[in-house]
Coordinates of C-alpha atoms and ligand atoms in Angstrom, one line a residue:
M1 CA -2.3 30.2 -27.0
T2 CA -4.6 33.2 -25.9
D3 CA -3.7 36.3 -24.6
T4 CA -4.9 35.5 -21.2
Q5 CA -2.8 32.2 -21.1
E6 CA 0.2 33.7 -22.2
T7 CA -0.4 36.3 -19.2
E8 CA -0.8 33.6 -16.9
G9 CA 2.2 31.8 -18.1
V10 CA 4.4 35.3 -17.2
Q11 CA 2.7 35.5 -13.8
D12 CA 3.8 31.9 -13.1
T13 CA 7.1 32.4 -14.2
E14 CA 7.4 35.8 -12.0
A15 CA 5.7 33.7 -9.1
K16 CA 8.2 31.0 -9.4
S17 CA 11.5 33.2 -9.5
A18 CA 10.0 35.2 -6.7
F19 CA 9.3 32.0 -4.8
L20 CA 12.8 30.8 -5.5
A21 CA 14.3 33.7 -4.3
R22 CA 12.5 33.6 -0.9
L23 CA 13.7 29.7 -0.4
R24 CA 17.3 30.6 -1.5
A25 CA 17.4 33.2 1.0
F26 CA 18.0 30.2 3.4
E27 CA 20.9 29.1 1.7
G28 CA 24.0 29.3 4.0
R29 CA 21.9 29.9 6.9
H30 CA 22.6 27.5 10.0
A31 CA 19.8 25.7 10.8
E32 CA 21.4 24.2 14.2
S33 CA 24.6 25.4 15.6
G34 CA 26.3 23.9 18.9
R35 CA 23.6 21.4 19.1
V36 CA 24.4 18.5 21.8
A37 CA 23.4 14.7 20.9
L38 CA 20.9 13.3 23.3
D39 CA 23.2 10.4 24.6
P40 CA 27.0 10.1 24.7
V41 CA 28.2 7.5 22.6
N42 CA 27.2 4.1 24.4
A43 CA 27.4 0.5 24.3
P44 CA 23.8 -0.3 24.4
M45 CA 23.1 1.8 21.3
I46 CA 26.3 0.5 19.4
R47 CA 24.9 -3.2 20.2
H48 CA 21.4 -2.2 19.4
W49 CA 22.7 -0.8 15.7
A50 CA 25.3 -3.7 15.4
E51 CA 22.5 -6.4 15.7
A52 CA 19.9 -4.6 13.7
M53 CA 22.6 -4.2 10.6
G54 CA 24.0 -7.9 11.1
D55 CA 27.3 -6.4 11.8
T56 CA 29.4 -9.1 14.0
N57 CA 32.7 -7.1 14.0
P58 CA 33.7 -7.6 17.8
V59 CA 35.5 -4.2 18.0
Y60 CA 31.7 -2.8 18.9
T61 CA 30.6 -5.1 21.1
D62 CA 33.3 -6.9 22.7
A63 CA 35.4 -4.8 25.1
A64 CA 38.1 -7.7 25.7
F65 CA 38.8 -7.9 22.1
A66 CA 38.6 -4.2 21.3
E67 CA 41.0 -3.6 23.9
T68 CA 43.7 -5.6 22.0
T69 CA 43.0 -3.7 19.0
H70 CA 44.6 -0.6 18.0
F71 CA 41.7 1.4 19.2
G72 CA 42.3 0.5 22.6
G73 CA 38.4 -0.4 23.2
I74 CA 34.9 -0.5 22.0
V75 CA 34.3 2.0 19.1
A76 CA 31.1 2.9 17.3
P77 CA 30.8 1.9 13.6
A78 CA 31.3 4.9 11.5
T79 CA 28.3 4.7 9.6
M80 CA 26.4 4.9 12.7
L81 CA 27.1 8.7 12.6
Q82 CA 23.7 10.0 11.8
V83 CA 22.3 7.8 14.9
W84 CA 24.0 10.6 17.3
T85 CA 22.1 13.4 15.8
M86 CA 18.7 12.0 15.8
R87 CA 16.1 13.9 17.7
G88 CA 13.9 11.5 19.0
L89 CA 10.5 10.3 17.9
Q90 CA 8.5 12.9 19.9
T91 CA 10.5 16.0 19.2
G92 CA 9.6 16.8 15.6
A93 CA 11.9 17.4 12.6
G94 CA 13.2 20.5 14.5
P95 CA 12.8 23.7 16.7
P96 CA 9.8 25.9 15.5
D97 CA 11.9 28.9 15.0
S98 CA 15.0 26.9 13.3
P99 CA 15.5 28.2 9.6
V100 CA 15.2 24.6 8.4
T101 CA 11.8 24.5 9.9
K102 CA 10.7 27.7 8.6
L103 CA 12.1 26.6 5.1
Y104 CA 10.0 23.4 5.0
D105 CA 7.1 25.4 6.3
L106 CA 7.2 27.9 3.2
I107 CA 7.6 25.0 0.9
V108 CA 4.9 22.6 2.1
E109 CA 2.4 25.9 2.5
A110 CA 3.1 26.2 -1.4
G111 CA 1.8 22.6 -2.2
F112 CA 5.2 20.6 -2.1
G113 CA 3.6 18.5 0.8
S114 CA 5.4 15.4 0.1
V115 CA 9.2 14.4 0.9
V116 CA 11.6 11.8 0.0
A117 CA 15.4 11.8 0.7
T118 CA 17.4 11.4 -2.1
N119 CA 20.9 11.5 -1.3
C120 CA 23.0 10.8 1.7
E121 CA 26.8 11.2 1.7
Q122 CA 29.0 11.2 5.0
E123 CA 32.6 11.3 5.5
Y124 CA 34.4 10.1 8.8
T125 CA 37.6 11.3 10.0
R126 CA 37.8 8.9 13.1
P127 CA 35.5 6.5 14.7
L128 CA 33.6 7.5 18.2
R129 CA 34.6 5.8 21.3
L130 CA 32.6 5.3 24.4
G131 CA 31.8 8.0 26.4
E132 CA 32.4 10.8 23.6
V133 CA 29.7 13.7 23.3
V134 CA 28.9 14.3 19.9
E135 CA 27.9 18.0 19.2
Y136 CA 26.8 19.2 15.6
D137 CA 26.0 22.4 13.4
Q138 CA 23.7 22.1 10.5
L139 CA 23.7 24.1 7.4
I140 CA 21.0 24.5 4.8
E141 CA 23.6 24.4 1.9
S142 CA 21.4 24.8 -1.1
V143 CA 17.9 24.8 -2.6
S144 CA 17.1 23.6 -6.0
E145 CA 15.2 25.5 -8.5
E146 CA 11.7 23.8 -9.5
K147 CA 12.4 20.7 -10.9
T148 CA 10.0 18.0 -12.4
T149 CA 11.0 14.3 -11.3
G150 CA 9.7 11.1 -11.7
L151 CA 7.6 11.6 -8.6
G152 CA 6.4 15.1 -9.1
V153 CA 7.5 18.8 -9.1
G154 CA 9.5 20.1 -6.2
H155 CA 12.5 21.5 -4.8
F156 CA 15.6 19.6 -3.7
V157 CA 17.0 21.1 -0.2
T158 CA 20.5 19.9 0.7
T159 CA 21.7 20.2 4.4
L160 CA 25.2 19.7 5.5
T161 CA 25.9 18.5 9.1
N162 CA 29.5 18.8 10.9
L163 CA 29.7 16.7 13.5
Y164 CA 32.3 17.3 16.3
V165 CA 33.5 15.6 19.8
R166 CA 32.3 18.3 22.6
P167 CA 35.9 19.3 24.1
E168 CA 36.5 18.1 27.5
A169 CA 37.7 21.3 28.8
P170 CA 36.0 24.5 28.1
G171 CA 37.9 26.7 25.7
E172 CA 39.5 23.7 23.7
G173 CA 38.7 23.5 20.1
R174 CA 36.5 21.0 18.7
E175 CA 37.3 18.2 16.8
L176 CA 35.7 17.3 13.6
I177 CA 34.9 13.7 13.6
G178 CA 32.5 13.7 10.2
T179 CA 30.1 15.4 8.0
H180 CA 26.7 14.4 6.8
R181 CA 25.1 15.9 3.7
F182 CA 21.7 15.1 3.3
R183 CA 19.4 15.7 0.3
I184 CA 15.3 15.6 0.2
L185 CA 13.0 16.2 -2.5
R186 CA 10.1 18.1 -1.0
F187 CA 7.3 17.8 -4.2
R188 CA 3.8 17.7 -4.9
P189 CA 2.9 14.4 -6.6
H190 CA 2.0 14.2 -10.6
P191 CA -1.9 13.9 -10.4
R192 CA -2.8 10.0 -11.1
P193 CA -5.6 9.1 -13.2
P194 CA -8.1 7.3 -11.5
R195 CA -7.3 4.0 -11.9
E196 CA -10.2 1.1 -12.8
P197 CA -9.5 -2.0 -10.7
A198 CA -8.4 -4.7 -13.2
R199 CA -11.3 -7.0 -13.4
K200 CA -10.5 -10.4 -11.7
P201 CA -11.8 -13.4 -13.1
R202 CA -14.7 -14.7 -11.4
P203 CA -13.8 -18.1 -9.3
R204 CA -13.8 -21.2 -11.6
R205 CA -16.2 -24.3 -11.4
V206 CA -14.9 -26.7 -9.1
V207 CA -15.4 -30.1 -11.2
N208 CA -15.3 -33.4 -9.5
R209 CA -16.4 -36.9 -10.8
D210 CA -19.7 -36.4 -9.1
N211 CA -20.8 -33.0 -10.7
Q212 CA -19.2 -33.6 -14.1
P213 CA -22.5 -34.5 -15.8
F214 CA -23.8 -31.4 -14.4
W215 CA -21.4 -29.0 -16.1
D216 CA -21.7 -30.7 -19.1
G217 CA -25.1 -30.0 -19.2
V218 CA -24.3 -26.3 -18.5
D219 CA -21.9 -26.0 -21.7
A220 CA -25.1 -27.7 -23.4
D221 CA -27.2 -25.0 -22.1
Q222 CA -29.1 -27.7 -19.9
L223 CA -29.9 -27.4 -16.1
L224 CA -29.8 -31.0 -15.5
I225 CA -31.3 -32.5 -12.4
Q226 CA -30.2 -35.7 -10.9
R227 CA -32.9 -38.3 -10.4
C228 CA -32.7 -41.6 -8.6
T229 CA -33.5 -44.6 -10.8
R230 CA -34.6 -46.5 -7.9
C231 CA -37.1 -44.4 -6.1
G232 CA -37.3 -41.3 -8.7
T233 CA -36.2 -38.8 -6.0
L234 CA -34.8 -35.7 -7.6
R235 CA -31.7 -34.1 -6.2
L236 CA -29.6 -30.9 -6.9
P237 CA -26.6 -30.3 -6.4
F238 CA -25.3 -33.6 -7.9
G239 CA -24.3 -36.2 -5.1
P240 CA -23.0 -39.8 -5.2
G241 CA -26.0 -41.3 -4.1
C242 CA -29.8 -41.0 -3.3
N243 CA -30.6 -39.0 -0.1
A244 CA -34.0 -41.2 0.1
C245 CA -33.0 -44.9 -0.7
A246 CA -29.1 -44.5 -0.6
S247 CA -29.4 -46.1 -4.1
L248 CA -26.1 -45.0 -6.3
E249 CA -28.0 -45.6 -9.4
W250 CA -29.3 -42.5 -11.1
D251 CA -30.1 -40.5 -14.6
T252 CA -30.8 -37.1 -15.2
V253 CA -33.8 -34.9 -16.2
E254 CA -33.6 -31.3 -17.5
A255 CA -35.1 -28.4 -15.8
A256 CA -37.7 -26.8 -17.6
G257 CA -36.6 -23.6 -16.4
G258 CA -39.1 -22.0 -14.5
G259 CA -38.6 -21.2 -10.8
T260 CA -39.4 -19.2 -7.8
V261 CA -37.4 -17.2 -5.2
Y262 CA -37.3 -19.1 -2.4
S263 CA -34.9 -17.0 -0.4
H264 CA -32.2 -14.4 -1.0
V265 CA -29.5 -12.3 0.6
T266 CA -27.3 -9.3 -0.9
M267 CA -24.0 -9.2 -0.8
H268 CA -22.4 -5.8 0.1
Y269 CA -19.2 -7.1 1.8
P270 CA -16.5 -8.5 1.2
K271 CA -15.5 -6.6 -1.8
F272 CA -14.7 -9.5 -4.1
P273 CA -13.1 -7.7 -7.6
A274 CA -14.5 -10.2 -9.9
F275 CA -18.2 -9.1 -8.8
D276 CA -20.0 -6.1 -9.4
M277 CA -21.0 -5.1 -5.5
P278 CA -23.4 -5.4 -4.5
Y279 CA -25.2 -8.3 -5.9
C280 CA -28.0 -10.8 -5.1
V281 CA -27.7 -14.5 -4.4
A282 CA -30.6 -16.5 -4.4
L283 CA -31.9 -19.8 -3.8
V284 CA -34.4 -20.7 -6.5
E285 CA -37.1 -23.5 -6.1
L286 CA -37.3 -25.1 -9.4
D287 CA -40.7 -25.9 -10.9
E288 CA -39.4 -29.7 -10.4
G289 CA -39.0 -29.2 -6.7
V290 CA -35.4 -29.2 -6.0
R291 CA -33.6 -25.9 -5.1
T292 CA -30.4 -24.2 -6.5
L293 CA -28.1 -21.4 -5.3
C294 CA -27.6 -18.6 -8.2
N295 CA -27.5 -15.0 -9.1
I296 CA -30.7 -13.2 -10.1
V297 CA -29.7 -11.1 -13.1
G298 CA -31.7 -8.3 -15.1
V299 CA -33.0 -6.7 -11.9
P300 CA -31.7 -4.4 -8.9
H301 CA -30.5 -6.4 -6.0
D302 CA -33.3 -4.9 -3.6
A303 CA -36.1 -5.5 -6.2
V304 CA -35.4 -9.3 -5.4
H305 CA -38.1 -10.9 -3.3
I306 CA -39.3 -14.0 -1.9
G307 CA -41.7 -15.8 -4.4
M308 CA -40.7 -13.9 -7.4
R309 CA -41.3 -15.7 -10.6
V310 CA -37.9 -16.4 -12.2
A311 CA -36.6 -18.1 -15.5
L312 CA -33.5 -19.7 -16.1
E313 CA -30.6 -18.5 -18.3
F314 CA -27.0 -19.0 -18.8
V315 CA -24.7 -16.5 -18.6
R316 CA -21.1 -16.4 -19.8
H317 CA -18.6 -14.5 -17.7
D318 CA -15.7 -15.5 -19.8
A319 CA -14.5 -17.9 -22.4
E320 CA -14.0 -20.6 -19.6
L321 CA -16.9 -19.6 -17.5
K322 CA -20.4 -20.5 -18.1
V323 CA -23.2 -20.7 -15.1
P324 CA -26.9 -20.9 -15.0
A325 CA -28.7 -17.8 -13.3
F326 CA -32.2 -16.5 -13.2
R327 CA -33.9 -13.4 -14.7
P328 CA -37.3 -12.3 -13.3
T329 CA -40.6 -12.8 -15.4
E330 CA -42.7 -10.4 -13.7
P331 CA -42.4 -6.9 -13.7
S332 CA -40.5 -5.7 -10.1
R333 CA -42.8 -4.4 -7.5
E334 CA -41.3 -0.9 -7.6
A335 CA -42.2 -0.5 -11.5
Ligands
LIG1 ZN1 -33.5 -43.3 -4.3

């Protein structure tokens, strides 16, 4: 280790402990105090919650049944506790001047921009009844030193929320009905090495009874053309009968390998993981007069042009896949 590195290491440690001291100054501070729930405990929210959770206990939804229980009426599921303190979608995490907001801002500014909830502990003293209004205090209970986790480096922040039923008459004591301890990790994710997308295999050849002889030819490094034995018409791709005379009798001739680009397109999209984008797909007219679709290799996609002379070759993509392709036999125009 050089002197410079050592100095930086010491400075780094000092900076970390100074930062931790700033964070820990928030410990024990009230983030919220006497905040009142947006809605009193009510049947629609209970019903939606029970439906979403699949909880069919009728004491939550059936008033007639609930009256026969020792609760004497509908109660809210105890585990719904946090629902009553939620701030709504549009209101943000907390008031901008709240200590918890300031604490989180400080942590985010230091580069710990990601967040994940890690622990939730709740205690319930009794179920809430319809019409009761919850109010709550939230305390910043603890901030951890910098920790290295599987997700990244960061600080755990634990808040403790005490929930009460608001007294019906002013001056009456608040009744504690539950506590909610929540721990989050504010962290900087580990840098990930850029991952090369796994090369997917190219689509397989679709072999059927009509084209089996064509692919057998490819395996033998031959580009076969079908020939009608009645009228002599050549055809490619392979098919069951002659388009000229309808004869089902045929044999094959081997293409000599010369051809001309009749037409071509360059594929930019969609991005198939099996192909190097962009790539050229050409309709090559063989010197024998039939045309075949294939890739043009050995030349940039934008150097392919109509009328370009090309020669047959066979490209093996993997152990199972060999296909015909064509390579230009003339220098490209740009050259
Ligand atoms: Zn024919």
